[in-house]
Short mmCIF file of N, CA and C in Angstrom, two decimals:
data_model
loop_
_atom_site.label_atom_id
_atom_site.label_comp_id
_atom_site.label_asym_id
_atom_site.label_seq_id
_atom_site.Cartn_x
_atom_site.Cartn_y
_atom_site.Cartn_z
N MET E 1 49.84 104.01 113.47
CA MET E 1 49.64 103.61 112.00
C MET E 1 49.31 104.99 111.31
N ALA E 2 49.56 104.95 110.02
CA ALA E 2 49.26 106.28 109.22
C ALA E 2 47.75 106.43 108.71
N LEU E 3 47.45 107.64 108.38
CA LEU E 3 45.92 107.85 107.91
C LEU E 3 46.20 108.18 106.19
N TYR E 4 45.42 107.49 105.52
CA TYR E 4 45.29 107.70 103.89
C TYR E 4 44.02 107.92 103.53
N GLU E 5 43.88 108.71 102.31
CA GLU E 5 42.86 108.80 101.67
C GLU E 5 43.12 108.13 100.33
N HIS E 6 42.39 107.21 99.91
CA HIS E 6 42.64 106.49 98.58
C HIS E 6 41.44 106.49 97.72
N ILE E 7 41.85 106.86 96.45
CA ILE E 7 40.61 106.75 95.45
C ILE E 7 40.89 105.88 94.15
N PHE E 8 40.07 104.99 93.93
CA PHE E 8 40.45 104.27 92.80
C PHE E 8 39.28 104.33 91.72
N ILE E 9 39.61 104.28 90.45
CA ILE E 9 38.70 104.50 89.27
C ILE E 9 38.70 103.03 88.69
N ALA E 10 37.53 102.46 88.57
CA ALA E 10 37.29 101.10 87.78
C ALA E 10 36.73 101.39 86.50
N ARG E 11 37.01 100.43 85.55
CA ARG E 11 36.46 100.68 84.24
C ARG E 11 35.00 100.88 84.18
N GLN E 12 34.62 101.52 83.03
CA GLN E 12 33.24 101.83 82.73
C GLN E 12 32.41 100.63 82.41
N ASP E 13 32.71 99.60 81.98
CA ASP E 13 31.97 98.30 81.56
C ASP E 13 31.82 97.51 82.77
N VAL E 14 32.19 97.52 84.10
CA VAL E 14 32.12 96.73 85.09
C VAL E 14 30.61 97.28 85.75
N SER E 15 30.14 96.53 86.47
CA SER E 15 28.86 96.97 87.12
C SER E 15 29.16 97.36 88.48
N GLN E 16 28.25 98.12 89.04
CA GLN E 16 28.28 98.74 90.40
C GLN E 16 28.57 97.75 91.43
N GLN E 17 27.99 96.53 91.35
CA GLN E 17 27.98 95.36 92.17
C GLN E 17 29.46 94.84 92.04
N GLN E 18 30.30 94.77 90.95
CA GLN E 18 31.72 94.34 90.75
C GLN E 18 32.49 95.36 91.41
N VAL E 19 32.23 96.64 91.46
CA VAL E 19 33.09 97.73 92.11
C VAL E 19 32.82 97.45 93.58
N GLU E 20 31.80 97.23 94.20
CA GLU E 20 31.58 96.76 95.54
C GLU E 20 32.31 95.61 95.96
N GLN E 21 32.39 94.61 95.17
CA GLN E 21 33.20 93.30 95.54
C GLN E 21 34.55 93.67 95.35
N MET E 22 35.00 94.77 94.54
CA MET E 22 36.35 95.12 94.50
C MET E 22 36.79 95.69 95.86
N LEU E 23 35.88 96.60 96.16
CA LEU E 23 35.96 97.30 97.53
C LEU E 23 36.17 96.49 98.46
N GLU E 24 35.30 95.31 98.72
CA GLU E 24 35.28 94.51 99.75
C GLU E 24 36.82 93.52 99.60
N GLN E 25 37.24 93.41 98.45
CA GLN E 25 38.42 92.63 98.41
C GLN E 25 39.71 93.47 98.95
N TYR E 26 39.81 94.74 98.44
CA TYR E 26 40.81 95.57 98.83
C TYR E 26 40.60 95.96 100.43
N THR E 27 39.41 96.02 100.95
CA THR E 27 39.20 96.23 102.32
C THR E 27 39.92 95.04 103.27
N ASN E 28 39.59 93.81 102.64
CA ASN E 28 40.27 92.79 103.29
C ASN E 28 41.67 92.59 103.26
N VAL E 29 42.26 93.01 102.26
CA VAL E 29 43.67 93.19 102.14
C VAL E 29 44.28 94.08 103.08
N ILE E 30 43.67 95.21 103.36
CA ILE E 30 44.05 96.10 104.48
C ILE E 30 43.91 95.58 105.84
N LYS E 31 42.75 94.82 106.02
CA LYS E 31 42.44 94.21 107.30
C LYS E 31 43.43 93.11 107.67
N GLU E 32 43.79 92.27 106.59
CA GLU E 32 44.84 91.15 106.80
C GLU E 32 46.06 91.68 107.18
N ASN E 33 46.50 92.85 106.72
CA ASN E 33 47.82 93.35 107.01
C ASN E 33 47.78 94.42 108.20
N GLY E 34 46.78 94.44 109.13
CA GLY E 34 46.73 95.09 110.31
C GLY E 34 46.18 96.35 110.16
N GLY E 35 45.48 96.81 109.34
CA GLY E 35 44.94 98.09 109.11
C GLY E 35 43.37 98.08 109.24
N SER E 36 42.64 99.22 109.00
CA SER E 36 41.20 99.12 108.96
C SER E 36 41.00 100.38 107.88
N VAL E 37 39.79 100.01 107.49
CA VAL E 37 38.95 101.02 106.57
C VAL E 37 37.90 101.57 107.15
N GLY E 38 37.90 102.96 107.27
CA GLY E 38 36.76 103.81 107.90
C GLY E 38 35.57 103.97 106.77
N LYS E 39 35.46 105.16 106.57
CA LYS E 39 34.41 105.70 105.59
C LYS E 39 34.69 105.34 104.07
N THR E 40 33.76 104.73 103.45
CA THR E 40 33.94 104.52 102.01
C THR E 40 32.80 105.18 101.25
N GLU E 41 33.11 105.71 100.09
CA GLU E 41 31.98 106.27 99.38
C GLU E 41 32.19 105.92 97.82
N TYR E 42 31.10 105.54 97.36
CA TYR E 42 30.82 105.30 95.88
C TYR E 42 30.48 106.53 95.29
N TRP E 43 31.23 107.20 94.39
CA TRP E 43 30.79 108.41 93.64
C TRP E 43 30.13 108.16 92.34
N GLY E 44 29.97 106.93 91.98
CA GLY E 44 29.31 106.68 90.80
C GLY E 44 30.12 106.74 89.47
N LEU E 45 29.52 106.50 88.29
CA LEU E 45 30.03 106.57 87.24
C LEU E 45 30.04 107.97 86.68
N ARG E 46 31.42 108.34 86.45
CA ARG E 46 31.77 109.80 86.02
C ARG E 46 32.53 109.86 84.95
N ASN E 47 32.47 111.00 84.15
CA ASN E 47 33.27 111.44 82.97
C ASN E 47 34.80 111.59 83.42
N LEU E 48 35.74 111.03 82.66
CA LEU E 48 37.08 111.25 82.90
C LEU E 48 37.41 112.48 81.92
N ALA E 49 38.42 113.14 82.47
CA ALA E 49 38.98 114.48 81.75
C ALA E 49 39.53 114.00 80.40
N TYR E 50 40.01 112.93 80.11
CA TYR E 50 40.76 112.30 78.97
C TYR E 50 40.55 110.95 78.97
N LYS E 51 40.76 110.34 77.85
CA LYS E 51 40.78 108.99 77.73
C LYS E 51 41.70 108.13 78.38
N VAL E 52 41.50 107.11 79.36
CA VAL E 52 42.35 106.42 80.10
C VAL E 52 42.11 104.98 79.66
N LYS E 53 43.19 104.53 79.05
CA LYS E 53 43.11 102.95 78.52
C LYS E 53 41.70 102.64 77.86
N LYS E 54 41.54 103.62 76.93
CA LYS E 54 40.37 103.45 76.04
C LYS E 54 38.98 103.67 76.79
N ASN E 55 39.00 104.35 78.02
CA ASN E 55 37.73 104.53 78.77
C ASN E 55 37.53 105.99 78.61
N ARG E 56 36.29 106.41 78.69
CA ARG E 56 35.76 107.80 78.71
C ARG E 56 35.14 107.98 80.07
N LYS E 57 34.64 107.04 80.80
CA LYS E 57 34.05 107.06 82.05
C LYS E 57 34.78 106.06 82.93
N GLY E 58 34.39 106.19 84.26
CA GLY E 58 34.92 105.26 85.21
C GLY E 58 34.05 105.35 86.59
N HIS E 59 34.14 104.16 87.32
CA HIS E 59 33.41 104.10 88.52
C HIS E 59 34.43 104.75 89.66
N TYR E 60 34.22 105.83 90.39
CA TYR E 60 34.99 106.32 91.25
C TYR E 60 34.63 105.85 92.73
N THR E 61 35.63 105.69 93.53
CA THR E 61 35.29 105.05 94.81
C THR E 61 36.48 105.63 95.79
N LEU E 62 36.15 106.19 97.03
CA LEU E 62 36.90 106.65 97.98
C LEU E 62 36.98 105.67 99.24
N MET E 63 38.28 105.61 99.72
CA MET E 63 38.51 104.88 101.10
C MET E 63 39.13 105.71 102.01
N ASN E 64 38.81 105.82 103.09
CA ASN E 64 39.44 106.34 104.27
C ASN E 64 40.22 105.24 104.96
N ILE E 65 41.50 105.15 104.92
CA ILE E 65 42.44 103.91 105.42
C ILE E 65 43.16 104.37 106.78
N ASP E 66 43.16 103.56 107.71
CA ASP E 66 44.17 103.65 108.87
C ASP E 66 44.93 102.38 108.86
N ALA E 67 46.29 102.47 108.39
CA ALA E 67 47.02 101.17 107.98
C ALA E 67 48.46 101.52 108.12
N PRO E 68 49.22 100.54 108.24
CA PRO E 68 50.67 100.71 107.97
C PRO E 68 51.05 100.79 106.61
N HIS E 69 52.09 101.30 106.10
CA HIS E 69 52.52 101.57 104.78
C HIS E 69 52.50 100.22 104.00
N ASP E 70 52.89 98.91 104.63
CA ASP E 70 52.90 97.79 104.04
C ASP E 70 51.67 97.29 103.56
N ALA E 71 50.60 97.56 104.37
CA ALA E 71 49.28 97.22 103.89
C ALA E 71 48.77 97.94 102.71
N VAL E 72 49.06 99.24 102.70
CA VAL E 72 48.69 100.11 101.56
C VAL E 72 49.39 99.77 100.29
N ALA E 73 50.58 99.41 100.48
CA ALA E 73 51.55 99.02 99.30
C ALA E 73 51.09 97.91 98.77
N GLU E 74 50.63 96.86 99.46
CA GLU E 74 50.11 95.55 99.16
C GLU E 74 48.90 95.95 98.25
N MET E 75 47.93 96.65 98.78
CA MET E 75 46.65 97.00 98.14
C MET E 75 46.93 97.66 96.77
N GLU E 76 47.72 98.48 96.73
CA GLU E 76 48.15 99.15 95.47
C GLU E 76 48.73 98.26 94.50
N ARG E 77 49.53 97.17 95.02
CA ARG E 77 50.30 96.26 94.08
C ARG E 77 49.16 95.32 93.46
N GLN E 78 48.11 94.86 94.26
CA GLN E 78 47.14 94.19 93.64
C GLN E 78 46.16 95.12 92.73
N MET E 79 45.99 96.39 92.96
CA MET E 79 45.26 97.28 92.10
C MET E 79 45.97 97.22 90.79
N GLY E 80 47.42 97.40 91.06
CA GLY E 80 48.15 97.56 89.53
C GLY E 80 48.10 96.40 88.72
N LEU E 81 47.74 95.14 89.35
CA LEU E 81 47.77 93.98 88.49
C LEU E 81 46.30 93.65 88.12
N SER E 82 45.32 94.42 88.54
CA SER E 82 43.78 94.20 88.13
C SER E 82 43.71 94.94 86.80
N ASP E 83 42.91 94.32 86.00
CA ASP E 83 42.45 94.84 84.70
C ASP E 83 41.34 95.78 84.86
N ASP E 84 40.66 95.48 85.86
CA ASP E 84 39.50 96.47 86.09
C ASP E 84 39.81 97.76 86.62
N VAL E 85 40.77 98.04 87.19
CA VAL E 85 41.20 99.24 87.97
C VAL E 85 42.13 100.04 86.86
N ILE E 86 41.57 101.12 86.51
CA ILE E 86 42.50 101.79 85.42
C ILE E 86 43.29 103.04 86.17
N ARG E 87 42.95 103.59 87.18
CA ARG E 87 43.67 104.51 87.98
C ARG E 87 43.51 104.48 89.37
N PHE E 88 44.58 104.75 90.28
CA PHE E 88 44.14 104.98 91.79
C PHE E 88 45.40 105.86 92.31
N MET E 89 45.05 106.49 93.46
CA MET E 89 45.83 107.40 93.94
C MET E 89 45.66 107.33 95.57
N THR E 90 46.80 107.43 96.28
CA THR E 90 46.72 107.29 97.61
C THR E 90 47.39 108.59 98.36
N ILE E 91 46.86 109.22 99.17
CA ILE E 91 47.28 110.30 99.78
C ILE E 91 47.42 110.32 101.22
N ARG E 92 48.54 110.50 101.98
CA ARG E 92 48.51 110.52 103.38
C ARG E 92 48.12 111.72 103.83
N VAL E 93 47.18 111.70 104.96
CA VAL E 93 46.55 112.95 105.65
C VAL E 93 46.85 112.97 106.96
N GLU E 94 46.67 113.97 107.80
CA GLU E 94 46.75 114.29 109.03
C GLU E 94 45.63 113.72 109.84
N GLU E 95 44.35 113.86 109.28
CA GLU E 95 43.12 113.38 109.76
C GLU E 95 42.08 113.09 108.71
N HIS E 96 41.26 112.19 108.99
CA HIS E 96 40.19 111.85 108.14
C HIS E 96 38.92 112.86 108.18
N GLU E 97 38.44 113.11 107.27
CA GLU E 97 37.20 114.00 107.14
C GLU E 97 35.98 113.17 107.70
N THR E 98 35.21 113.64 108.57
CA THR E 98 34.22 112.93 109.15
C THR E 98 32.79 113.19 108.26
N GLU E 99 32.97 114.38 107.77
CA GLU E 99 31.66 114.76 106.89
C GLU E 99 31.65 113.97 105.56
N PRO E 100 30.61 114.03 104.70
CA PRO E 100 30.74 113.58 103.30
C PRO E 100 31.62 114.36 102.56
N SER E 101 32.33 113.74 101.57
CA SER E 101 33.19 114.54 100.76
C SER E 101 32.50 115.66 99.83
N ALA E 102 33.33 116.35 99.26
CA ALA E 102 32.78 117.37 98.44
C ALA E 102 31.87 116.99 97.17
N VAL E 103 32.37 115.80 96.68
CA VAL E 103 31.76 115.11 95.56
C VAL E 103 30.32 114.88 95.99
N MET E 104 30.23 114.20 97.06
CA MET E 104 28.87 113.67 97.67
C MET E 104 27.96 114.74 98.08
N GLN E 105 28.56 115.91 98.52
CA GLN E 105 27.85 117.10 98.81
C GLN E 105 27.09 117.80 97.87
N ASN E 106 27.95 117.87 96.56
CA ASN E 106 27.48 118.51 95.41
C ASN E 106 26.24 117.60 94.80
N ARG E 107 26.26 116.31 95.08
CA ARG E 107 25.15 115.34 94.53
C ARG E 107 23.99 115.65 95.19
N GLY E 108 23.88 116.16 96.53
CA GLY E 108 22.85 116.25 97.22
C GLY E 108 21.57 117.25 96.79
N GLY E 109 21.39 117.17 95.56
CA GLY E 109 20.24 118.09 95.14
C GLY E 109 20.66 119.38 94.41
N ARG E 110 21.72 119.87 94.63
CA ARG E 110 22.30 121.02 93.87
C ARG E 110 22.78 120.68 92.41
N ASP E 111 22.07 121.51 91.55
CA ASP E 111 22.63 121.34 90.36
C ASP E 111 23.12 122.67 89.63
N ARG E 112 23.54 122.76 88.72
CA ARG E 112 24.14 124.03 88.02
C ARG E 112 23.36 125.27 88.16
N ASP E 113 22.07 125.24 87.88
CA ASP E 113 21.21 126.37 88.29
C ASP E 113 21.11 126.95 89.50
N ASP E 114 21.38 125.91 90.54
CA ASP E 114 21.51 126.44 91.99
C ASP E 114 22.61 127.30 92.34
N ARG E 115 23.92 126.87 91.64
CA ARG E 115 24.94 127.57 91.82
C ARG E 115 25.17 128.73 91.15
N ARG E 116 24.33 129.27 90.23
CA ARG E 116 24.40 130.48 89.37
C ARG E 116 24.41 131.64 90.43
N GLY E 117 23.57 131.57 91.50
CA GLY E 117 23.41 132.75 92.36
C GLY E 117 24.64 133.18 92.86
N ASP E 118 25.69 132.27 93.03
CA ASP E 118 27.03 132.73 93.45
C ASP E 118 27.93 133.63 92.69
N ARG E 119 27.49 133.60 91.34
CA ARG E 119 28.48 134.17 90.41
C ARG E 119 27.91 135.56 89.98
N GLY E 120 26.80 135.99 90.36
CA GLY E 120 26.33 137.15 89.88
C GLY E 120 25.35 137.17 88.59
N PRO E 121 24.81 138.34 88.17
CA PRO E 121 24.06 138.23 87.23
C PRO E 121 24.44 137.92 85.84
N ARG E 122 23.79 137.44 84.70
CA ARG E 122 24.10 137.12 83.53
C ARG E 122 24.61 138.42 82.90
N ARG E 123 25.23 138.13 81.72
CA ARG E 123 25.54 139.44 80.91
C ARG E 123 24.41 140.19 80.48
N ASP E 124 23.31 139.52 79.87
CA ASP E 124 22.31 140.23 79.40
C ASP E 124 21.30 140.97 80.57
N ASP E 125 21.73 140.40 81.87
CA ASP E 125 21.01 141.18 82.90
C ASP E 125 21.74 142.52 83.27
N ARG E 126 23.06 142.75 82.78
CA ARG E 126 23.81 143.94 83.26
C ARG E 126 23.53 145.20 82.23
N GLY E 127 22.87 144.83 81.13
CA GLY E 127 22.74 145.93 80.30
C GLY E 127 23.54 145.71 79.19
N PRO E 128 23.34 146.87 78.15
CA PRO E 128 24.16 146.47 76.81
C PRO E 128 25.55 146.36 76.98
N ARG E 129 26.23 145.46 75.94
CA ARG E 129 27.69 145.33 76.02
C ARG E 129 28.30 146.55 75.38
N ARG E 130 29.49 146.66 75.52
CA ARG E 130 30.20 147.81 75.01
C ARG E 130 30.11 148.06 73.60
N ASP E 131 30.11 147.03 72.76
CA ASP E 131 29.98 147.40 71.30
C ASP E 131 28.43 147.55 70.94
N ASP E 132 27.54 147.52 71.81
CA ASP E 132 26.09 147.66 71.52
C ASP E 132 25.98 149.05 71.69
N GLY E 133 26.73 149.99 72.52
CA GLY E 133 26.43 151.30 72.84
C GLY E 133 27.09 152.18 71.94
N PRO E 134 26.86 153.48 72.24
CA PRO E 134 27.38 154.49 71.14
C PRO E 134 28.79 154.08 70.84
N ARG E 135 29.21 154.72 69.56
CA ARG E 135 30.55 154.42 69.19
C ARG E 135 31.44 155.59 69.48
N ARG E 136 32.70 155.33 69.97
CA ARG E 136 33.47 156.46 70.40
C ARG E 136 34.15 157.04 69.17
N ASP E 137 34.42 158.14 69.14
CA ASP E 137 34.97 158.80 67.98
C ASP E 137 36.48 158.73 67.86
N ASP E 138 36.99 157.66 67.40
CA ASP E 138 38.41 157.30 67.31
C ASP E 138 39.07 157.73 66.01
N GLY E 139 38.30 158.27 64.89
CA GLY E 139 38.74 158.43 63.79
C GLY E 139 38.09 157.53 62.85
N PRO E 140 38.38 157.40 61.75
CA PRO E 140 37.84 156.66 60.68
C PRO E 140 37.98 155.05 61.09
N ARG E 141 36.88 154.37 60.61
CA ARG E 141 37.02 153.06 60.78
C ARG E 141 38.02 152.37 59.83
N ARG E 142 38.27 151.01 59.96
CA ARG E 142 39.25 150.40 59.10
C ARG E 142 38.86 150.41 57.73
N GLU E 143 37.68 150.19 57.33
CA GLU E 143 37.23 150.12 55.94
C GLU E 143 37.50 151.44 55.41
N GLU E 144 36.98 152.52 56.07
CA GLU E 144 37.30 153.94 55.53
C GLU E 144 38.58 154.21 55.49
N ARG E 145 39.52 153.81 56.19
CA ARG E 145 40.99 154.05 56.15
C ARG E 145 41.71 153.43 54.84
N ASN E 146 41.02 152.11 54.79
CA ASN E 146 41.71 151.38 53.57
C ASN E 146 41.15 151.98 52.27
N ALA E 147 39.90 152.41 52.28
CA ALA E 147 39.27 153.04 50.91
C ALA E 147 40.02 154.19 50.69
N ASN E 148 40.18 155.09 51.86
CA ASN E 148 41.04 156.48 51.51
C ASN E 148 42.43 156.27 51.00
N SER E 149 43.16 155.17 51.62
CA SER E 149 44.51 155.01 51.13
C SER E 149 44.67 154.37 49.72
N GLU E 150 43.67 153.62 49.42
CA GLU E 150 43.68 153.00 48.15
C GLU E 150 43.27 154.06 46.97
N GLY E 151 42.30 154.93 47.27
CA GLY E 151 41.92 155.92 46.32
C GLY E 151 42.81 157.09 46.17
N GLY E 152 43.77 157.40 47.21
CA GLY E 152 44.57 158.40 46.98
C GLY E 152 45.88 158.06 46.18
N ASN E 153 46.22 156.77 46.03
CA ASN E 153 47.31 156.25 45.27
C ASN E 153 47.01 156.16 43.78
N ALA E 154 45.88 156.13 43.31
CA ALA E 154 45.68 156.05 41.90
C ALA E 154 45.66 157.13 41.13
#
């Protein structure tokens, strides 16, 4: 049997319990067709990059699936018929990740301020910006050039 990672996005106005029921329903479809579902992760209600079927947010869920292609195709067919699923994606993988996914690792207490240390100091910590320092002597400024050219033609 093949290994798959499957992610589906449910509409923003369904509850988390309804998403869990959908997960159970699709897990049963896989099991009935001779497969199994390993790790599942509920990533929560997240913002979408753009509106999808008039939704700005969606409930994300990850499933690790070990099943024949026919089982995955049947699950995808049922998801396509459901009004509650707005997007889904299935990817065949060589092996499943045993650790929590990157999304779940980032939710584990780290926020944007903790990641700042990886990027280096802020601009105001590095000293003055180029245009705050002394001016290079490149000749007259634009305003001075315009004034000189207008005054000489009169």
